[in-house]
Amino acid sequence: MNTAPATLLRSAAELDALGRAPGSRRAVVMTMGALHDGHATLIRAARTAAGPDGQVVVTVFVNPLQFGEAADLDRYPRTLEADLAVASEAGADAVFAPSVEEVYPGGEPQVRITAGPMGERLEGAARPGHFDGMLTVVAKLLHLTRPDAAFFGQKDAQQLALVRRMVRDLNFGIDIVAVPTVRDPDGLALSSRNRFLSAEERRTALALPRALFAARDRLVAQQTLHARARTIPEREGRAAALTRLGEARAAADTQAVALARPTVAPAAVLAAAQAVLDEAAEEDVPLVLDYVALVDPADFTELPDDRVSGEAVLAVAARVGATRLIDNIPLTLGALT
């Protein structure tokens, strides 16, 4: 692993001059700075994939096209010196931190990548134009860095899905690698925005991961009960048999659900998450829900209630005080059937 300080690059010319060994792999991690352990996890994954002879480039660029309001852009933390230290320790060879003028030399670009219908859902509906700006800068940075693979966090699941779609639709020929969300010990997903939360606001914000985990636990528990129910002969009566197994509380519900459906419906998963979020809305510092949705990870369309198998993403967004947070968790419907 590289242990030397990462080289700071400010221009496309410096990036071009970086060079790399013939046949080696280059991996890129794109960030807007304010690096934390979630970013470090991405860099370490990229380092492993690139190998000892490969190269890891971290980009640090606060992209103005992704911000709807100038105040949000100005508020975004800029901590380049600390970012260099984090990137170096995690194994980056270079940090590319260009100016706005370097990335957009003619001012705001007239030609941009359009996110399409997926970019208008959930985060796209809440932040119009955000994903067009994101894809435009990702496309530019992929062209500038010319990596073999790019690493993105699962926390920004809709962004990840859109980047994958862009790379596929436009034939970029680059591997897009997803890295699982990194969380603090209390469950809150790591984010540069967490630093804006007061202690009381953070307590309220913990409802986001609690809601996701409650939904996941509900799904697993219900699917386990379904699987057990199907092993019990009809003549014994599923409810009675489950009661004898010590599951009296769930027995009546399981009898009805197991006979009606092959597995748990999306509505049941969403209800478990919604119950936690509703409680948080009543806190002294309330959680203001933007959305909670169970979606197809390929295009972020919401799953119909008759979808009872396959991959899904449970996504949530909410405001706590002045800070807007997002989180999600991947789920597999029908996994135990």
XYZ file of C-alpha atoms in Angstrom:
337
model
C 0.000 0.000 0.000
C 1.107 3.555 -0.702
C 2.239 5.284 2.509
C 3.639 8.492 0.962
C 1.612 11.711 1.076
C -0.791 12.032 -1.834
C 0.306 14.423 -4.554
C -1.912 17.497 -4.826
C -2.896 18.280 -8.421
C -4.689 21.478 -9.354
C -4.953 21.367 -13.133
C -5.834 18.995 -15.937
C -2.282 19.429 -17.239
C -0.852 18.228 -13.918
C -3.253 15.297 -13.978
C -2.142 14.385 -17.501
C 1.478 14.535 -16.383
C 0.853 12.148 -13.500
C 1.292 9.112 -15.731
C 1.101 5.494 -14.600
C 2.948 2.246 -15.091
C 2.095 0.314 -18.284
C -0.589 -2.270 -17.656
C -1.446 -0.904 -14.204
C -4.978 -0.035 -13.081
C -6.191 3.382 -12.043
C -9.082 3.716 -9.620
C -10.844 7.003 -8.893
C -12.918 8.132 -5.918
C -14.966 11.277 -6.544
C -15.774 13.535 -3.601
C -16.778 17.079 -2.789
C -14.275 17.151 0.057
C -14.875 17.282 3.814
C -13.602 13.712 3.824
C -14.628 11.352 6.622
C -14.240 7.640 7.263
C -16.888 6.836 4.683
C -14.680 8.404 2.024
C -11.636 6.695 3.524
C -13.431 3.359 3.156
C -13.982 4.102 -0.535
C -10.310 5.008 -0.965
C -9.159 1.845 0.783
C -11.442 -0.237 -1.454
C -9.999 1.525 -4.496
C -6.470 0.918 -3.215
C -7.163 -2.802 -2.862
C -8.669 -3.002 -6.332
C -5.836 -1.057 -7.974
C -3.206 -3.218 -6.307
C 0.279 -2.198 -5.200
C 1.337 -1.251 -8.729
C -1.857 0.598 -9.540
C -2.912 4.159 -8.864
C -5.667 5.746 -6.799
C -6.833 9.269 -7.608
C -9.242 11.118 -5.308
C -11.067 14.101 -6.758
C -12.100 16.955 -4.468
C -14.448 19.397 -6.186
C -17.478 21.236 -4.830
C -19.600 21.208 -7.955
C -21.779 24.346 -8.251
C -24.092 22.640 -10.749
C -25.364 20.330 -7.976
C -26.581 23.120 -5.687
C -29.958 24.731 -6.107
C -29.225 27.670 -3.804
C -26.067 29.761 -3.518
C -26.350 29.630 0.279
C -26.083 25.836 0.257
C -23.029 26.047 -1.991
C -21.346 28.597 0.270
C -22.186 26.555 3.371
C -20.606 23.347 2.102
C -17.434 22.691 4.147
C -14.078 23.061 2.425
C -11.228 21.351 4.273
C -8.575 20.577 1.664
C -5.621 20.257 4.037
C -7.472 17.741 6.192
C -8.751 15.987 3.056
C -5.171 15.481 1.851
C -4.295 13.851 5.153
C -7.312 11.509 5.051
C -6.677 10.564 1.421
C -2.986 9.927 2.036
C -3.595 7.756 5.087
C -6.203 5.705 3.202
C -3.783 5.006 0.355
C -4.419 7.602 -2.351
C -1.594 8.432 -4.726
C -2.997 11.772 -5.847
C -5.714 14.263 -4.969
C -7.098 16.235 -7.904
C -8.607 19.443 -6.479
C -9.296 21.779 -9.395
C -10.877 25.215 -9.261
C -14.302 25.925 -10.723
C -12.562 27.763 -13.573
C -10.440 24.689 -14.307
C -13.456 22.378 -14.547
C -15.740 24.871 -16.318
C -13.317 27.147 -18.224
C -16.086 28.764 -20.287
C -18.429 29.299 -17.377
C -21.449 27.069 -16.808
C -21.479 24.418 -19.550
C -24.045 24.798 -22.292
C -24.040 21.066 -23.002
C -24.848 18.847 -20.027
C -25.729 15.258 -19.240
C -29.456 14.821 -18.633
C -30.449 12.330 -15.970
C -33.755 11.438 -17.642
C -36.827 10.117 -15.813
C -34.800 8.509 -12.992
C -33.330 11.901 -12.230
C -36.780 13.348 -11.572
C -37.723 10.876 -8.824
C -37.165 11.149 -5.068
C -33.956 13.211 -4.699
C -34.472 14.595 -8.188
C -37.962 15.809 -7.282
C -36.686 17.371 -4.070
C -33.664 18.973 -5.784
C -34.531 19.789 -9.409
C -31.501 19.750 -11.695
C -29.256 18.201 -9.058
C -28.652 14.960 -10.918
C -28.033 16.687 -14.249
C -25.269 18.665 -12.559
C -23.918 15.584 -10.824
C -23.757 13.490 -13.994
C -22.185 16.337 -15.943
C -19.291 16.698 -13.517
C -18.898 12.926 -13.103
C -18.639 12.581 -16.887
C -16.026 15.347 -17.038
C -13.993 13.877 -14.176
C -14.115 10.394 -15.690
C -12.758 11.817 -18.946
C -10.079 13.792 -17.107
C -8.916 10.996 -14.805
C -9.404 8.115 -17.305
C -9.782 5.381 -14.658
C -10.387 1.688 -15.089
C -12.828 1.762 -12.159
C -14.684 4.376 -10.119
C -15.868 3.787 -6.555
C -19.120 5.193 -5.149
C -20.850 4.788 -1.792
C -24.152 2.963 -1.445
C -25.361 5.804 0.816
C -26.052 7.867 -2.308
C -27.928 4.999 -3.916
C -29.828 7.036 -6.502
C -26.623 8.770 -7.580
C -24.950 5.366 -7.886
C -27.799 4.023 -10.029
C -27.658 7.061 -12.318
C -23.883 6.879 -12.750
C -24.183 3.199 -13.629
C -26.889 4.014 -16.153
C -24.860 6.827 -17.716
C -21.750 4.667 -18.020
C -23.801 1.900 -19.632
C -25.884 4.096 -21.932
C -22.942 6.207 -23.124
C -20.379 3.383 -23.383
C -17.812 4.775 -20.985
C -16.148 1.387 -20.559
C -15.456 1.953 -16.851
C -16.315 -0.332 -13.940
C -18.572 1.326 -11.360
C -18.025 -0.255 -7.959
C -20.444 0.196 -5.037
C -19.141 0.260 -1.462
C -21.535 -0.308 1.483
C -22.614 2.633 3.636
C -20.356 3.394 6.587
C -22.113 4.274 9.845
C -21.138 5.734 13.183
C -21.559 3.401 16.191
C -24.996 4.945 16.866
C -26.129 3.977 13.352
C -26.131 7.386 11.652
C -24.726 7.169 8.127
C -21.517 9.160 7.775
C -22.045 12.439 5.935
C -20.273 15.769 5.741
C -23.613 17.314 6.744
C -23.621 15.577 10.132
C -21.286 18.237 11.487
C -24.149 20.750 11.282
C -26.327 18.763 13.721
C -26.560 19.799 17.366
C -26.569 17.024 19.974
C -30.376 17.199 20.218
C -30.790 17.259 16.444
C -28.547 14.233 16.112
C -30.740 12.300 18.548
C -33.721 13.021 16.325
C -31.741 12.177 13.170
C -31.093 8.689 14.519
C -34.698 7.915 13.558
C -33.513 7.537 9.966
C -31.348 4.451 10.538
C -33.801 3.143 13.146
C -36.593 3.298 10.575
C -34.504 1.466 7.985
C -33.433 -1.227 10.413
C -36.987 -1.640 11.724
C -38.192 -2.242 8.176
C -35.385 -4.703 7.516
C -36.117 -6.566 10.749
C -39.829 -6.676 9.943
C -39.055 -8.111 6.520
C -36.725 -10.780 7.883
C -39.076 -11.734 10.723
C -42.121 -11.976 8.477
C -40.296 -13.944 5.804
C -38.954 -16.324 8.442
C -42.483 -16.877 9.729
C -43.733 -17.462 6.192
C -41.017 -20.016 5.589
C -41.877 -21.843 8.830
C -45.587 -21.663 8.141
C -45.179 -23.389 4.804
C -43.395 -26.317 6.441
C -46.407 -27.037 8.683
C -49.063 -29.348 7.210
C -52.361 -27.601 6.555
C -54.286 -30.124 8.626
C -52.427 -29.100 11.798
C -53.453 -25.484 11.450
C -50.608 -23.029 10.978
C -51.689 -20.635 13.726
C -51.900 -23.368 16.354
C -48.586 -24.851 15.303
C -46.821 -21.506 15.455
C -48.309 -20.877 18.875
C -46.746 -24.143 20.049
C -43.436 -22.840 18.712
C -43.703 -19.902 21.109
C -44.796 -17.360 18.502
C -48.291 -16.727 19.759
C -48.175 -12.971 19.153
C -47.563 -13.396 15.440
C -49.543 -16.569 14.937
C -52.885 -15.134 13.850
C -51.302 -12.558 11.562
C -48.969 -15.148 10.074
C -51.843 -17.529 9.376
C -53.631 -14.895 7.325
C -50.561 -13.523 5.566
C -48.992 -16.904 4.790
C -52.156 -18.124 3.117
C -52.764 -14.880 1.230
C -49.284 -14.166 -0.188
C -46.029 -15.929 -0.841
C -44.054 -13.312 1.126
C -44.148 -9.843 2.679
C -45.629 -7.016 0.606
C -43.846 -3.649 0.222
C -46.603 -1.957 2.246
C -45.635 -3.937 5.347
C -41.997 -2.945 4.993
C -42.882 0.715 4.535
C -45.286 0.644 7.484
C -42.519 -0.495 9.827
C -40.291 2.388 8.729
C -43.119 4.930 8.773
C -44.010 4.108 12.377
C -40.511 5.083 13.555
C -40.490 8.244 11.452
C -43.917 9.284 12.755
C -42.615 9.073 16.329
C -39.612 11.216 15.430
C -41.927 13.861 13.968
C -43.303 14.387 17.497
C -39.908 15.037 19.142
C -39.044 18.435 20.628
C -36.712 18.831 17.675
C -38.935 17.210 15.057
C -37.946 15.197 12.045
C -39.599 16.631 8.931
C -40.000 13.804 6.455
C -39.402 14.427 2.778
C -39.993 10.878 1.569
C -39.704 7.230 2.472
C -39.957 4.848 -0.470
C -39.257 1.254 -1.396
C -37.844 1.329 -4.912
C -36.345 -0.755 -7.674
C -32.553 -0.187 -7.495
C -32.284 -0.179 -11.287
C -34.479 2.857 -11.957
C -35.806 4.061 -8.572
C -39.446 3.527 -9.451
C -41.531 2.715 -6.377
C -42.396 -0.955 -6.036
C -46.057 -1.925 -6.419
C -47.603 -3.788 -3.504
C -47.832 -6.990 -5.538
C -44.023 -7.134 -5.910
C -42.998 -9.794 -3.417
C -39.575 -10.848 -4.665
C -36.381 -9.332 -5.977
C -33.920 -6.620 -5.001
C -35.096 -3.323 -3.525
C -33.800 -0.165 -1.875
C -35.600 1.447 1.047
C -34.734 5.144 0.830
C -35.524 7.997 3.195
C -34.874 11.737 3.273
C -35.752 14.219 5.992
C -34.806 17.516 7.571
C -33.713 17.924 11.147
C -33.371 21.590 11.965
C -31.681 23.191 8.967
C -29.928 20.002 7.876
C -31.281 17.669 5.211
C -30.183 14.035 5.496
C -30.623 10.984 3.295
C -30.148 7.296 4.003
C -31.082 3.950 2.518
C -30.703 0.225 2.951
C -30.704 -2.537 0.320
C -33.271 -5.278 0.838
C -34.130 -8.563 -0.855
C -37.823 -9.409 -0.972
C -38.670 -13.091 -0.888
C -35.154 -14.069 0.181
C -36.355 -16.885 2.442
C -39.035 -18.261 0.173
